Amino acid sequence: MQQRNWTIEQLNAGIAAGKTNCAEVVETALARAKRTNGEGRWTFRLLRADAARNEAVEEDLLRSAESVVSPLAGLPLSIKDNIDIAGEPTRGGTKLLEESPPAQADAVVVARLKAAGAVIVGRTNMSELAFSGIGTNRFYGTPANPWDRETRRIPGGSSSGAAISVTDDMAVAAIGTDTGGSVRIPAALSGLAGFKPTQARIPRDGVLALSTLLDTVGPLGRSVADCALIDGILADDATPFGTFARPLRLCTADDLMLRDADETVSSVYARTKRILQNAGVQIEALPPGLFKEMPEYVERGSFSSEEAWARFGEQILARPQDIDARIAERIVRGRTITAADHAANLRALNAMRERFERAISVYDALIAPTVPIIAPPIADMEDDGKFRRANALILRNPMVANLVDSPSLSLPCHDFGSAPVGLMLIGARMSDRRLLAIGGAIETLLMAPRL
């Protein structure tokens, strides 16, 4: 499993011990983002260097004057380029929105983070309009996966810059959006934890929409505890991140989620299940067909394609040169989705939600590989066929949680130094804090020394 580094807990311990302060931590993050041989130039659309420095100094003063401060006070976070920050344009990673006016107000999630003292160091790059699980951006560049910088592999998307801002210690955590896996995919492919909440828990006011039915906002961090802390702030939920002590009962839907998995993911996932079972965790396979409506839903066209076409279709037709043709292709498909298709998709969504809620009611969580393949090389994604196949595979598993509107967590389950592989947990709707506690327990089991 990936080693931890630069977590919220570690930074706070260093500040409390007088080994560093907020200003030094933020300066370190900015310096890493500005390295000429680093990934910062592709990770950020905008660095907020002056504002971040000033805010860090203010938080140092508050820490010295107050006995109790927020764990995020003065720590550097990054924000995805589809989330409003007052006074800055929200461009969604696309040239189509390059001339967008500055936002008039902070998104609710940004306002809550600022109220907790977080220092926003910059706006992160992303797949255009959040419409790809690959994470490449033809116009603004693609930050490379930290596992294999020589080959330069994809970071995963759409929250690509969010992930790399954390892996490269340019931020202690990042805020992304997740409509079909866009937080959990880059977390899994880059060796991080990433959390998608139940949609209703976290406000999306001030977030550029892709699908109003499926969009969520969630954190990426070095640990489940970091994701849980930030989730509590984003959701204004004071439920503590507790421990989960009783024996776990987990289920799988491997008939779908292990299909077409590569050898690395298959073997790491099998080993992970063995580790959990050896620790007393019960794992049972659910009957096949839990998500049997998925293929027809994909064939008819997604809610994201339908809504994105209504929102951006005219701009794409008028300015096709200003968007990646593969992204445009998926959006333009939305114009062929009929009212009958939409109604059929809603029936499929409701059927899957009801079936999943019945199935999960006797389990603590469903587990699966977050992504069934390891990160492919960025260069391979220039081939349209390879791009489409990889994108479809990468989105398939995490998309399930969005369709059933369940909380979902990805946490690393690979050995340090090897290709990152994520273990995905999906829980019952509105069981978010409980699922995070379960994820914390599993994270501890996977980090234990192996005999």
JSON list of C-alpha atoms in Angstrom, two decimals, residues 5-7 25 28-30 32-33 76 164-172 222:
[
{"chain": "A", "resi": 5, "resn": "ASN", "atom": "CA", "xyz": [3.20, 11.68, 3.45]},
{"chain": "A", "resi": 6, "resn": "TRP", "atom": "CA", "xyz": [2.17, 15.22, 4.22]},
{"chain": "A", "resi": 7, "resn": "THR", "atom": "CA", "xyz": [-1.18, 14.42, 5.82]},
{"chain": "A", "resi": 25, "resn": "VAL", "atom": "CA", "xyz": [3.96, 24.93, 4.67]},
{"chain": "A", "resi": 28, "resn": "THR", "atom": "CA", "xyz": [6.69, 24.83, 0.33]},
{"chain": "A", "resi": 29, "resn": "ALA", "atom": "CA", "xyz": [3.51, 23.97, -1.58]},
{"chain": "A", "resi": 30, "resn": "LEU", "atom": "CA", "xyz": [3.92, 26.98, -3.87]},
{"chain": "A", "resi": 32, "resn": "ARG", "atom": "CA", "xyz": [6.72, 22.68, -5.54]},
{"chain": "A", "resi": 33, "resn": "ALA", "atom": "CA", "xyz": [4.02, 23.99, -7.85]},
{"chain": "A", "resi": 76, "resn": "PRO", "atom": "CA", "xyz": [-2.89, 24.50, 1.59]},
{"chain": "A", "resi": 164, "resn": "ILE", "atom": "CA", "xyz": [-1.44, 15.53, -8.72]},
{"chain": "A", "resi": 165, "resn": "SER", "atom": "CA", "xyz": [-1.57, 18.61, -6.49]},
{"chain": "A", "resi": 166, "resn": "VAL", "atom": "CA", "xyz": [-1.78, 16.17, -3.57]},
{"chain": "A", "resi": 167, "resn": "THR", "atom": "CA", "xyz": [0.60, 13.44, -4.78]},
{"chain": "A", "resi": 168, "resn": "ASP", "atom": "CA", "xyz": [3.31, 16.06, -5.40]},
{"chain": "A", "resi": 169, "resn": "ASP", "atom": "CA", "xyz": [2.69, 17.88, -2.11]},
{"chain": "A", "resi": 170, "resn": "MET", "atom": "CA", "xyz": [1.49, 21.07, -3.78]},
{"chain": "A", "resi": 171, "resn": "ALA", "atom": "CA", "xyz": [-1.56, 20.81, -1.50]},
{"chain": "A", "resi": 172, "resn": "VAL", "atom": "CA", "xyz": [-2.33, 18.68, 1.52]},
{"chain": "A", "resi": 222, "resn": "ARG", "atom": "CA", "xyz": [-3.41, 11.05, 1.51]}
]
